[in-house]
mmCIF file of C-alpha atoms in Angstrom:
data_model
loop_
_atom_site.group_PDB
_atom_site.id
_atom_site.type_symbol
_atom_site.label_atom_id
_atom_site.label_comp_id
_atom_site.label_asym_id
_atom_site.label_seq_id
_atom_site.Cartn_x
_atom_site.Cartn_y
_atom_site.Cartn_z
ATOM 1 C CA UNK A 1 126.656 130.191 164.522
ATOM 2 C CA UNK A 2 125.378 126.650 165.096
ATOM 3 C CA UNK A 3 128.391 124.438 165.979
ATOM 4 C CA UNK A 4 127.227 121.643 163.649
ATOM 5 C CA UNK A 5 126.946 124.144 160.842
ATOM 6 C CA UNK A 6 130.433 125.444 161.593
ATOM 7 C CA UNK A 7 131.809 121.912 161.382
ATOM 8 C CA UNK A 8 130.122 121.480 157.994
ATOM 9 C CA UNK A 9 131.529 124.789 156.744
ATOM 10 C CA UNK A 10 135.008 123.789 157.881
ATOM 11 C CA UNK A 11 134.686 120.418 156.154
ATOM 12 C CA UNK A 12 133.531 121.945 152.866
ATOM 13 C CA UNK A 13 136.353 124.493 152.943
ATOM 14 C CA UNK A 14 138.854 121.700 153.552
ATOM 15 C CA UNK A 15 137.290 119.625 150.782
ATOM 16 C CA UNK A 16 137.634 122.461 148.260
ATOM 17 C CA UNK A 17 140.860 123.783 149.812
ATOM 18 C CA UNK A 18 139.833 127.432 149.829
ATOM 19 C CA UNK A 19 138.884 130.208 152.206
ATOM 20 C CA UNK A 20 137.186 132.119 149.388
ATOM 21 C CA UNK A 21 133.523 132.010 148.333
ATOM 22 C CA UNK A 22 132.465 128.481 147.317
ATOM 23 C CA UNK A 23 129.741 128.346 144.637
ATOM 24 C CA UNK A 24 127.131 125.647 144.424
ATOM 25 C CA UNK A 25 128.318 124.321 141.075
ATOM 26 C CA UNK A 26 130.892 126.029 138.872
ATOM 27 C CA UNK A 27 131.903 124.936 135.364
ATOM 28 C CA UNK A 28 135.308 123.309 134.901
ATOM 29 C CA UNK A 29 137.430 124.129 131.833
ATOM 30 C CA UNK A 30 140.663 122.130 131.722
ATOM 31 C CA UNK A 31 140.692 120.672 128.210
ATOM 32 C CA UNK A 32 140.350 121.896 124.625
ATOM 33 C CA UNK A 33 137.591 124.415 125.298
ATOM 34 C CA UNK A 34 139.558 127.493 124.170
ATOM 35 C CA UNK A 35 141.129 125.670 121.224
ATOM 36 C CA UNK A 36 137.815 124.433 119.854
ATOM 37 C CA UNK A 37 135.993 127.724 120.373
ATOM 38 C CA UNK A 38 138.773 129.655 118.624
ATOM 39 C CA UNK A 39 138.791 127.101 115.811
ATOM 40 C CA UNK A 40 135.052 127.597 115.441
ATOM 41 C CA UNK A 41 135.510 131.378 115.256
ATOM 42 C CA UNK A 42 138.264 130.999 112.665
ATOM 43 C CA UNK A 43 135.986 128.802 110.548
ATOM 44 C CA UNK A 44 133.304 131.562 110.593
ATOM 45 C CA UNK A 45 130.664 128.842 111.129
ATOM 46 C CA UNK A 46 129.516 130.068 114.527
ATOM 47 C CA UNK A 47 125.741 129.687 114.146
ATOM 48 C CA UNK A 48 123.583 126.557 113.883
ATOM 49 C CA UNK A 49 125.469 125.016 110.955
ATOM 50 C CA UNK A 50 128.899 123.557 111.567
ATOM 51 C CA UNK A 51 130.929 120.432 112.191
ATOM 52 C CA UNK A 52 130.999 120.828 115.965
ATOM 53 C CA UNK A 53 127.222 120.490 116.208
ATOM 54 C CA UNK A 54 127.295 117.148 114.408
ATOM 55 C CA UNK A 55 130.292 115.988 116.427
ATOM 56 C CA UNK A 56 128.697 116.979 119.733
ATOM 57 C CA UNK A 57 125.499 115.139 118.854
ATOM 58 C CA UNK A 58 127.450 111.987 118.024
ATOM 59 C CA UNK A 59 129.469 112.206 121.252
ATOM 60 C CA UNK A 60 126.281 112.417 123.318
ATOM 61 C CA UNK A 61 124.682 109.536 121.407
ATOM 62 C CA UNK A 62 127.776 107.380 121.886
ATOM 63 C CA UNK A 63 128.038 108.170 125.597
ATOM 64 C CA UNK A 64 124.372 107.640 126.451
ATOM 65 C CA UNK A 65 123.816 104.696 124.137
ATOM 66 C CA UNK A 66 120.958 106.496 122.387
ATOM 67 C CA UNK A 67 120.709 105.948 118.639
ATOM 68 C CA UNK A 68 119.991 109.598 117.885
ATOM 69 C CA UNK A 69 120.834 112.960 119.452
ATOM 70 C CA UNK A 70 119.591 116.376 118.280
ATOM 71 C CA UNK A 71 121.196 119.483 119.782
ATOM 72 C CA UNK A 72 119.029 122.422 120.857
ATOM 73 C CA UNK A 73 119.614 125.915 122.158
ATOM 74 C CA UNK A 74 118.693 124.928 125.731
ATOM 75 C CA UNK A 75 117.115 122.130 127.742
ATOM 76 C CA UNK A 76 113.710 123.791 127.957
ATOM 77 C CA UNK A 77 113.499 124.049 124.169
ATOM 78 C CA UNK A 78 114.460 120.370 123.944
ATOM 79 C CA UNK A 79 111.696 119.446 126.372
ATOM 80 C CA UNK A 80 109.116 121.553 124.530
ATOM 81 C CA UNK A 81 109.905 119.787 121.252
ATOM 82 C CA UNK A 82 110.044 116.338 122.867
ATOM 83 C CA UNK A 83 106.531 116.802 124.234
ATOM 84 C CA UNK A 84 105.274 118.017 120.857
ATOM 85 C CA UNK A 85 106.847 115.005 119.145
ATOM 86 C CA UNK A 86 104.927 112.494 121.284
ATOM 87 C CA UNK A 87 101.682 114.334 120.564
ATOM 88 C CA UNK A 88 101.108 116.720 123.463
ATOM 89 C CA UNK A 89 98.747 119.391 122.151
ATOM 90 C CA UNK A 90 96.411 122.184 123.205
ATOM 91 C CA UNK A 91 93.993 121.007 125.879
ATOM 92 C CA UNK A 92 95.906 117.843 126.791
ATOM 93 C CA UNK A 93 97.268 116.917 130.217
ATOM 94 C CA UNK A 94 100.695 115.634 131.236
ATOM 95 C CA UNK A 95 101.417 113.788 134.484
ATOM 96 C CA UNK A 96 104.594 114.962 136.198
ATOM 97 C CA UNK A 97 106.094 115.642 139.618
ATOM 98 C CA UNK A 98 105.659 118.826 141.672
ATOM 99 C CA UNK A 99 109.242 118.699 142.965
ATOM 100 C CA UNK A 100 111.201 119.790 139.900
ATOM 101 C CA UNK A 101 112.715 122.817 138.210
ATOM 102 C CA UNK A 102 110.130 125.136 136.652
ATOM 103 C CA UNK A 103 111.244 124.280 133.089
ATOM 104 C CA UNK A 104 109.533 120.890 133.356
ATOM 105 C CA UNK A 105 106.100 122.455 133.692
ATOM 106 C CA UNK A 106 106.846 125.477 131.526
ATOM 107 C CA UNK A 107 107.450 123.113 128.612
ATOM 108 C CA UNK A 108 104.072 121.495 129.239
ATOM 109 C CA UNK A 109 102.442 124.931 129.210
ATOM 110 C CA UNK A 110 104.214 125.852 125.936
ATOM 111 C CA UNK A 111 102.260 122.992 124.338
ATOM 112 C CA UNK A 112 98.984 124.420 125.599
ATOM 113 C CA UNK A 113 98.662 121.516 128.025
ATOM 114 C CA UNK A 114 98.296 121.332 131.804
ATOM 115 C CA UNK A 115 100.296 119.306 134.324
ATOM 116 C CA UNK A 116 98.807 116.794 136.752
ATOM 117 C CA UNK A 117 100.931 116.308 139.856
ATOM 118 C CA UNK A 118 101.586 112.932 141.463
ATOM 119 C CA UNK A 119 103.793 112.349 144.482
ATOM 120 C CA UNK A 120 107.511 111.608 144.518
ATOM 121 C CA UNK A 121 109.579 108.900 146.176
ATOM 122 C CA UNK A 122 111.647 109.999 149.199
ATOM 123 C CA UNK A 123 114.666 107.972 148.082
ATOM 124 C CA UNK A 124 114.860 108.903 144.385
ATOM 125 C CA UNK A 125 113.146 112.326 144.689
ATOM 126 C CA UNK A 126 111.482 111.439 141.362
ATOM 127 C CA UNK A 127 107.977 110.280 140.470
ATOM 128 C CA UNK A 128 106.697 107.570 142.798
ATOM 129 C CA UNK A 129 105.526 104.658 140.608
ATOM 130 C CA UNK A 130 102.836 103.689 143.144
ATOM 131 C CA UNK A 131 101.417 107.215 143.213
ATOM 132 C CA UNK A 132 101.383 107.239 139.409
ATOM 133 C CA UNK A 133 99.716 103.830 139.189
ATOM 134 C CA UNK A 134 97.102 104.698 141.784
ATOM 135 C CA UNK A 135 96.191 107.923 140.011
ATOM 136 C CA UNK A 136 95.839 106.266 136.621
ATOM 137 C CA UNK A 137 93.890 103.308 138.011
ATOM 138 C CA UNK A 138 91.430 105.421 139.978
ATOM 139 C CA UNK A 139 91.043 108.453 137.729
ATOM 140 C CA UNK A 140 91.302 107.423 134.079
ATOM 141 C CA UNK A 141 89.538 105.388 131.444
ATOM 142 C CA UNK A 142 90.722 104.041 128.096
ATOM 143 C CA UNK A 143 88.921 105.191 124.941
ATOM 144 C CA UNK A 144 89.686 105.282 121.233
ATOM 145 C CA UNK A 145 91.092 108.772 121.860
ATOM 146 C CA UNK A 146 93.555 107.483 124.454
ATOM 147 C CA UNK A 147 93.822 107.624 128.239
ATOM 148 C CA UNK A 148 91.114 110.021 129.434
ATOM 149 C CA UNK A 149 90.973 111.795 132.788
ATOM 150 C CA UNK A 150 87.502 111.098 134.239
ATOM 151 C CA UNK A 151 87.465 114.362 136.213
ATOM 152 C CA UNK A 152 88.286 116.691 133.317
ATOM 153 C CA UNK A 153 87.496 114.686 130.204
ATOM 154 C CA UNK A 154 90.940 115.616 128.889
ATOM 155 C CA UNK A 155 93.431 113.258 127.254
ATOM 156 C CA UNK A 156 96.537 112.400 129.259
ATOM 157 C CA UNK A 157 99.102 112.719 126.483
ATOM 158 C CA UNK A 158 102.343 111.948 128.333
ATOM 159 C CA UNK A 159 104.035 111.147 131.615
ATOM 160 C CA UNK A 160 107.056 113.337 132.347
ATOM 161 C CA UNK A 161 109.402 112.095 135.106
ATOM 162 C CA UNK A 162 112.525 114.058 136.058
ATOM 163 C CA UNK A 163 115.771 112.502 137.329
ATOM 164 C CA UNK A 164 116.266 114.905 140.240
ATOM 165 C CA UNK A 165 119.833 116.119 140.907
ATOM 166 C CA UNK A 166 121.041 113.277 138.663
ATOM 167 C CA UNK A 167 119.510 110.590 140.908
ATOM 168 C CA UNK A 168 117.845 108.063 138.581
ATOM 169 C CA UNK A 169 114.141 107.619 139.233
ATOM 170 C CA UNK A 170 112.507 104.178 139.203
ATOM 171 C CA UNK A 171 112.242 104.645 135.481
ATOM 172 C CA UNK A 172 111.713 100.987 134.549
ATOM 173 C CA UNK A 173 108.562 100.831 136.680
ATOM 174 C CA UNK A 174 107.369 104.214 135.409
ATOM 175 C CA UNK A 175 107.778 103.163 131.769
ATOM 176 C CA UNK A 176 106.001 99.868 132.476
ATOM 177 C CA UNK A 177 103.014 101.731 133.944
ATOM 178 C CA UNK A 178 102.987 104.135 130.994
ATOM 179 C CA UNK A 179 102.875 101.180 128.611
ATOM 180 C CA UNK A 180 100.022 99.623 130.583
ATOM 181 C CA UNK A 181 97.934 102.780 130.124
ATOM 182 C CA UNK A 182 99.106 103.538 126.561
ATOM 183 C CA UNK A 183 100.800 106.810 127.485
ATOM 184 C CA UNK A 184 104.230 107.813 126.117
ATOM 185 C CA UNK A 185 106.969 108.517 128.653
ATOM 186 C CA UNK A 186 109.174 111.564 128.099
ATOM 187 C CA UNK A 187 112.213 111.633 130.400
ATOM 188 C CA UNK A 188 113.440 114.970 131.709
ATOM 189 C CA UNK A 189 117.087 113.925 132.069
ATOM 190 C CA UNK A 190 118.324 117.523 132.165
ATOM 191 C CA UNK A 191 120.379 116.918 135.308
ATOM 192 C CA UNK A 192 121.462 113.327 134.779
ATOM 193 C CA UNK A 193 124.155 113.125 132.091
ATOM 194 C CA UNK A 194 126.382 110.310 133.375
ATOM 195 C CA UNK A 195 123.682 108.651 135.487
ATOM 196 C CA UNK A 196 122.705 105.028 134.921
ATOM 197 C CA UNK A 197 119.880 102.811 136.155
ATOM 198 C CA UNK A 198 120.407 99.052 135.987
ATOM 199 C CA UNK A 199 123.395 99.731 133.746
ATOM 200 C CA UNK A 200 121.387 101.783 131.234
ATOM 201 C CA UNK A 201 121.794 105.541 130.823
ATOM 202 C CA UNK A 202 118.934 107.722 131.983
ATOM 203 C CA UNK A 203 116.954 109.118 129.084
ATOM 204 C CA UNK A 204 117.039 105.893 127.086
ATOM 205 C CA UNK A 205 114.077 104.176 128.765
ATOM 206 C CA UNK A 206 111.138 106.218 127.511
ATOM 207 C CA UNK A 207 110.060 107.230 124.018
ATOM 208 C CA UNK A 208 112.261 110.318 124.056
ATOM 209 C CA UNK A 209 114.299 112.356 126.541
ATOM 210 C CA UNK A 210 116.124 115.635 127.009
ATOM 211 C CA UNK A 211 119.416 116.823 128.491
ATOM 212 C CA UNK A 212 120.611 120.270 129.577
ATOM 213 C CA UNK A 213 124.044 121.882 129.272
ATOM 214 C CA UNK A 214 123.377 125.075 131.191
ATOM 215 C CA UNK A 215 126.338 126.730 132.902
ATOM 216 C CA UNK A 216 125.676 124.907 136.165
ATOM 217 C CA UNK A 217 125.373 121.381 134.732
ATOM 218 C CA UNK A 218 127.962 118.574 134.849
ATOM 219 C CA UNK A 219 129.180 119.722 131.428
ATOM 220 C CA UNK A 220 128.210 122.992 129.834
ATOM 221 C CA UNK A 221 127.921 124.592 126.426
ATOM 222 C CA UNK A 222 127.095 127.939 128.048
ATOM 223 C CA UNK A 223 123.475 127.245 127.224
ATOM 224 C CA UNK A 224 122.255 124.237 125.338
ATOM 225 C CA UNK A 225 120.208 121.078 125.389
ATOM 226 C CA UNK A 226 119.816 117.771 123.613
ATOM 227 C CA UNK A 227 116.973 115.518 122.528
ATOM 228 C CA UNK A 228 117.872 111.826 122.621
ATOM 229 C CA UNK A 229 115.808 108.926 121.324
ATOM 230 C CA UNK A 230 116.048 105.464 119.788
ATOM 231 C CA UNK A 231 113.165 106.228 117.424
ATOM 232 C CA UNK A 232 114.383 107.259 113.963
ATOM 233 C CA UNK A 233 111.113 108.917 112.958
ATOM 234 C CA UNK A 234 111.089 111.076 116.103
ATOM 235 C CA UNK A 235 114.739 111.996 115.546
ATOM 236 C CA UNK A 236 114.172 113.091 111.952
ATOM 237 C CA UNK A 237 111.182 115.173 112.920
ATOM 238 C CA UNK A 238 113.035 116.668 115.900
ATOM 239 C CA UNK A 239 115.814 117.950 113.674
ATOM 240 C CA UNK A 240 113.286 119.273 111.155
ATOM 241 C CA UNK A 241 111.113 121.307 113.500
ATOM 242 C CA UNK A 242 114.059 122.635 115.534
ATOM 243 C CA UNK A 243 115.455 124.152 112.309
ATOM 244 C CA UNK A 244 112.306 126.183 111.521
ATOM 245 C CA UNK A 245 110.805 123.255 109.545
ATOM 246 C CA UNK A 246 112.750 124.352 106.463
ATOM 247 C CA UNK A 247 112.812 121.967 103.509
ATOM 248 C CA UNK A 248 116.203 121.432 101.823
ATOM 249 C CA UNK A 249 116.681 123.603 98.723
ATOM 250 C CA UNK A 250 119.619 125.342 97.055
ATOM 251 C CA UNK A 251 118.152 128.798 97.506
ATOM 252 C CA UNK A 252 114.396 128.807 98.198
ATOM 253 C CA UNK A 253 112.902 129.320 101.673
ATOM 254 C CA UNK A 254 110.235 126.645 101.909
ATOM 255 C CA UNK A 255 108.759 125.682 105.272
ATOM 256 C CA UNK A 256 106.116 122.966 105.536
ATOM 257 C CA UNK A 257 104.827 123.527 109.104
ATOM 258 C CA UNK A 258 105.266 125.677 112.193
ATOM 259 C CA UNK A 259 108.835 125.190 113.321
ATOM 260 C CA UNK A 260 111.189 126.557 115.965
ATOM 261 C CA UNK A 261 114.563 128.261 115.791
ATOM 262 C CA UNK A 262 115.908 125.924 118.459
ATOM 263 C CA UNK A 263 119.157 124.528 117.006
ATOM 264 C CA UNK A 264 122.349 124.789 119.064
ATOM 265 C CA UNK A 265 124.939 127.196 117.599
ATOM 266 C CA UNK A 266 128.229 125.679 116.441
ATOM 267 C CA UNK A 267 130.097 127.960 118.850
ATOM 268 C CA UNK A 268 128.338 126.397 121.835
ATOM 269 C CA UNK A 269 128.782 122.904 120.420
ATOM 270 C CA UNK A 270 132.539 123.466 120.173
ATOM 271 C CA UNK A 271 132.600 124.059 123.912
ATOM 272 C CA UNK A 272 130.456 120.964 124.412
ATOM 273 C CA UNK A 273 132.840 118.738 122.423
ATOM 274 C CA UNK A 274 135.735 119.771 124.640
ATOM 275 C CA UNK A 275 133.640 119.214 127.755
ATOM 276 C CA UNK A 276 132.658 115.720 126.603
ATOM 277 C CA UNK A 277 136.330 114.824 126.306
ATOM 278 C CA UNK A 278 136.797 115.428 130.046
ATOM 279 C CA UNK A 279 133.387 114.136 131.158
ATOM 280 C CA UNK A 280 134.765 110.849 132.595
ATOM 281 C CA UNK A 281 137.203 112.853 134.748
ATOM 282 C CA UNK A 282 134.437 115.204 135.883
ATOM 283 C CA UNK A 283 132.204 112.310 136.874
ATOM 284 C CA UNK A 284 135.026 110.589 138.734
ATOM 285 C CA UNK A 285 135.813 113.765 140.659
ATOM 286 C CA UNK A 286 132.177 114.354 141.549
ATOM 287 C CA UNK A 287 131.892 110.787 142.856
ATOM 288 C CA UNK A 288 134.937 111.296 145.069
ATOM 289 C CA UNK A 289 133.352 114.456 146.470
ATOM 290 C CA UNK A 290 130.014 112.706 147.041
ATOM 291 C CA UNK A 291 131.697 109.807 148.847
ATOM 292 C CA UNK A 292 133.547 112.289 151.064
ATOM 293 C CA UNK A 293 130.254 113.948 151.944
ATOM 294 C CA UNK A 294 128.607 110.580 152.606
ATOM 295 C CA UNK A 295 131.394 109.631 155.003
ATOM 296 C CA UNK A 296 131.263 112.987 156.789
ATOM 297 C CA UNK A 297 127.483 113.019 157.229
ATOM 298 C CA UNK A 298 127.177 109.426 158.471
ATOM 299 C CA UNK A 299 127.852 110.747 161.998
ATOM 300 C CA UNK A 300 125.774 113.887 161.496
ATOM 301 C CA UNK A 301 122.161 114.610 162.486
ATOM 302 C CA UNK A 302 121.589 115.362 158.810
ATOM 303 C CA UNK A 303 121.112 112.710 156.114
ATOM 304 C CA UNK A 304 123.216 112.794 152.954
ATOM 305 C CA UNK A 305 121.194 111.673 149.906
ATOM 306 C CA UNK A 306 122.947 108.772 148.191
ATOM 307 C CA UNK A 307 122.212 107.068 144.898
ATOM 308 C CA UNK A 308 119.193 104.709 144.960
ATOM 309 C CA UNK A 309 119.458 100.935 144.644
ATOM 310 C CA UNK A 310 120.445 99.696 141.159
ATOM 311 C CA UNK A 311 121.521 103.214 140.239
ATOM 312 C CA UNK A 312 124.829 104.883 139.441
ATOM 313 C CA UNK A 313 124.299 108.626 139.881
ATOM 314 C CA UNK A 314 126.361 111.452 138.450
ATOM 315 C CA UNK A 315 125.961 113.350 141.761
ATOM 316 C CA UNK A 316 125.326 116.537 139.840
ATOM 317 C CA UNK A 317 124.117 118.356 142.952
ATOM 318 C CA UNK A 318 124.796 116.870 146.364
ATOM 319 C CA UNK A 319 121.965 117.215 148.840
ATOM 320 C CA UNK A 320 121.209 116.639 152.501
ATOM 321 C CA UNK A 321 117.964 116.255 154.435
ATOM 322 C CA UNK A 322 117.510 118.311 157.589
ATOM 323 C CA UNK A 323 115.018 117.624 160.348
ATOM 324 C CA UNK A 324 112.484 120.359 159.639
ATOM 325 C CA UNK A 325 112.010 123.644 157.813
ATOM 326 C CA UNK A 326 113.140 125.794 160.736
ATOM 327 C CA UNK A 327 116.415 123.899 160.906
ATOM 328 C CA UNK A 328 116.729 124.092 157.114
ATOM 329 C CA UNK A 329 116.389 127.861 157.111
ATOM 330 C CA UNK A 330 118.983 128.259 159.889
ATOM 331 C CA UNK A 331 121.373 126.028 157.950
ATOM 332 C CA UNK A 332 120.891 128.039 154.742
ATOM 333 C CA UNK A 333 121.459 131.304 156.573
ATOM 334 C CA UNK A 334 124.650 130.138 158.340
ATOM 335 C CA UNK A 335 126.328 128.633 155.266
ATOM 336 C CA UNK A 336 125.490 131.478 152.911
ATOM 337 C CA UNK A 337 126.603 134.067 155.480
ATOM 338 C CA UNK A 338 129.914 132.190 155.670
ATOM 339 C CA UNK A 339 130.384 132.309 151.888
ATOM 340 C CA UNK A 340 129.546 128.646 151.312
ATOM 341 C CA UNK A 341 126.696 128.605 148.841
ATOM 342 C CA UNK A 342 123.728 126.371 149.613
ATOM 343 C CA UNK A 343 120.165 126.389 148.354
ATOM 344 C CA UNK A 344 116.851 124.801 149.258
ATOM 345 C CA UNK A 345 115.227 122.389 146.858
ATOM 346 C CA UNK A 346 112.608 124.032 144.648
ATOM 347 C CA UNK A 347 109.269 125.244 145.939
ATOM 348 C CA UNK A 348 106.591 122.804 144.824
ATOM 349 C CA UNK A 349 105.425 123.742 141.325
ATOM 350 C CA UNK A 350 101.873 122.920 142.394
ATOM 351 C CA UNK A 351 102.049 125.869 144.821
ATOM 352 C CA UNK A 352 103.071 128.451 142.199
ATOM 353 C CA UNK A 353 100.352 130.833 141.045
ATOM 354 C CA UNK A 354 100.282 129.654 137.415
ATOM 355 C CA UNK A 355 99.910 125.983 138.350
ATOM 356 C CA UNK A 356 98.083 126.027 141.694
ATOM 357 C CA UNK A 357 94.729 125.142 140.098
ATOM 358 C CA UNK A 358 96.108 122.051 138.369
ATOM 359 C CA UNK A 359 94.945 118.631 139.516
ATOM 360 C CA UNK A 360 97.141 116.816 142.027
ATOM 361 C CA UNK A 361 97.045 113.886 144.403
ATOM 362 C CA UNK A 362 98.074 114.100 148.052
ATOM 363 C CA UNK A 363 101.712 115.197 147.868
ATOM 364 C CA UNK A 364 102.912 113.917 151.242
ATOM 365 C CA UNK A 365 106.469 113.038 150.239
ATOM 366 C CA UNK A 366 106.961 116.062 148.022
ATOM 367 C CA UNK A 367 105.904 118.432 150.806
ATOM 368 C CA UNK A 368 108.104 116.639 153.343
ATOM 369 C CA UNK A 369 111.146 116.913 151.081
ATOM 370 C CA UNK A 370 110.480 120.526 150.111
ATOM 371 C CA UNK A 371 110.689 121.495 153.778
ATOM 372 C CA UNK A 372 113.978 119.697 154.416
ATOM 373 C CA UNK A 373 116.248 119.238 151.372
ATOM 374 C CA UNK A 374 119.240 121.504 150.828
ATOM 375 C CA UNK A 375 121.909 121.436 148.102
ATOM 376 C CA UNK A 376 125.543 121.919 149.083
ATOM 377 C CA UNK A 377 128.649 122.713 146.951
ATOM 378 C CA UNK A 378 129.110 120.092 144.232
ATOM 379 C CA UNK A 379 131.666 121.403 141.729
ATOM 380 C CA UNK A 380 134.169 118.944 140.305
ATOM 381 C CA UNK A 381 137.830 119.434 141.243
ATOM 382 C CA UNK A 382 140.222 119.045 138.306
ATOM 383 C CA UNK A 383 143.605 120.643 137.815
#
């Protein structure tokens, strides 16, 4: 066992006050979760119609500052619909980052589109605005059909940045570049509930955004997602097509377009309402944990990743940067063998079989990070 690794294990065990297995991120249920779920069961409205769905949507809108919130069955479904709403269709292209969870690019593929990969920033881990600008300047032209990729002749229908681990990307610059090239920006804010950039919640900068409430997120509904937007027309259409595009009628089944059965069940929303009530406490706890890590690692050979300038992160998953891939793998082996869960950052999406032929720029930063970044235990601690 590497002595540095043993010191880290000892610190994490002291931080979480346990000698048992420590997960990467466990849900925390200390509020009204059982009460609301049981109330939902007693009401018999456990599917996609019920008061908890509406309440949960309003709670998310109020917290994020978005005008509209539409609950979905999971974050990937939310992202699929968000891309469809801004006009991503068969044969289009979407610019995104290669260092992200697979759902980001899966949602692009669901639309019949292909991703284009630009590099990330080493500080934010999100899309690098300069890499995005350089690609668009050098490789696209404006036509009456939109922003066209010179190499493929395809329309670039959206830019899709992701706020990695809850660290806000340089979203103001990204949105500005998107506006310059007449491309809508869809924010993948799946991991960043409770994260702010320049005092504004992530997901409220672009045309539309999505959140995730998977079991490992800051709050959870078991599974679940949310579309947020300030655009009323997009919000109305989002609710329509996520409920199978069914037109209101007392008894007839009339559908006016292809829709999706993507609405969040009331049972899940009940859990989400209770989780939202304790969200401020969860965020406060996670910040205390992150600050403890930052203090510990300041004298370590490893770098703890802190929130970028002008950002207030939710510290969903804490992460450190090791010196190289060999050291990373030894670290992962030692901690997991000791029952302290740790994981590498994702493999670059551009290297996966289904996306390896997609266009990309030189991904220097993304490759560097993929070889070095590791997540460490990040659960909140509430009693």
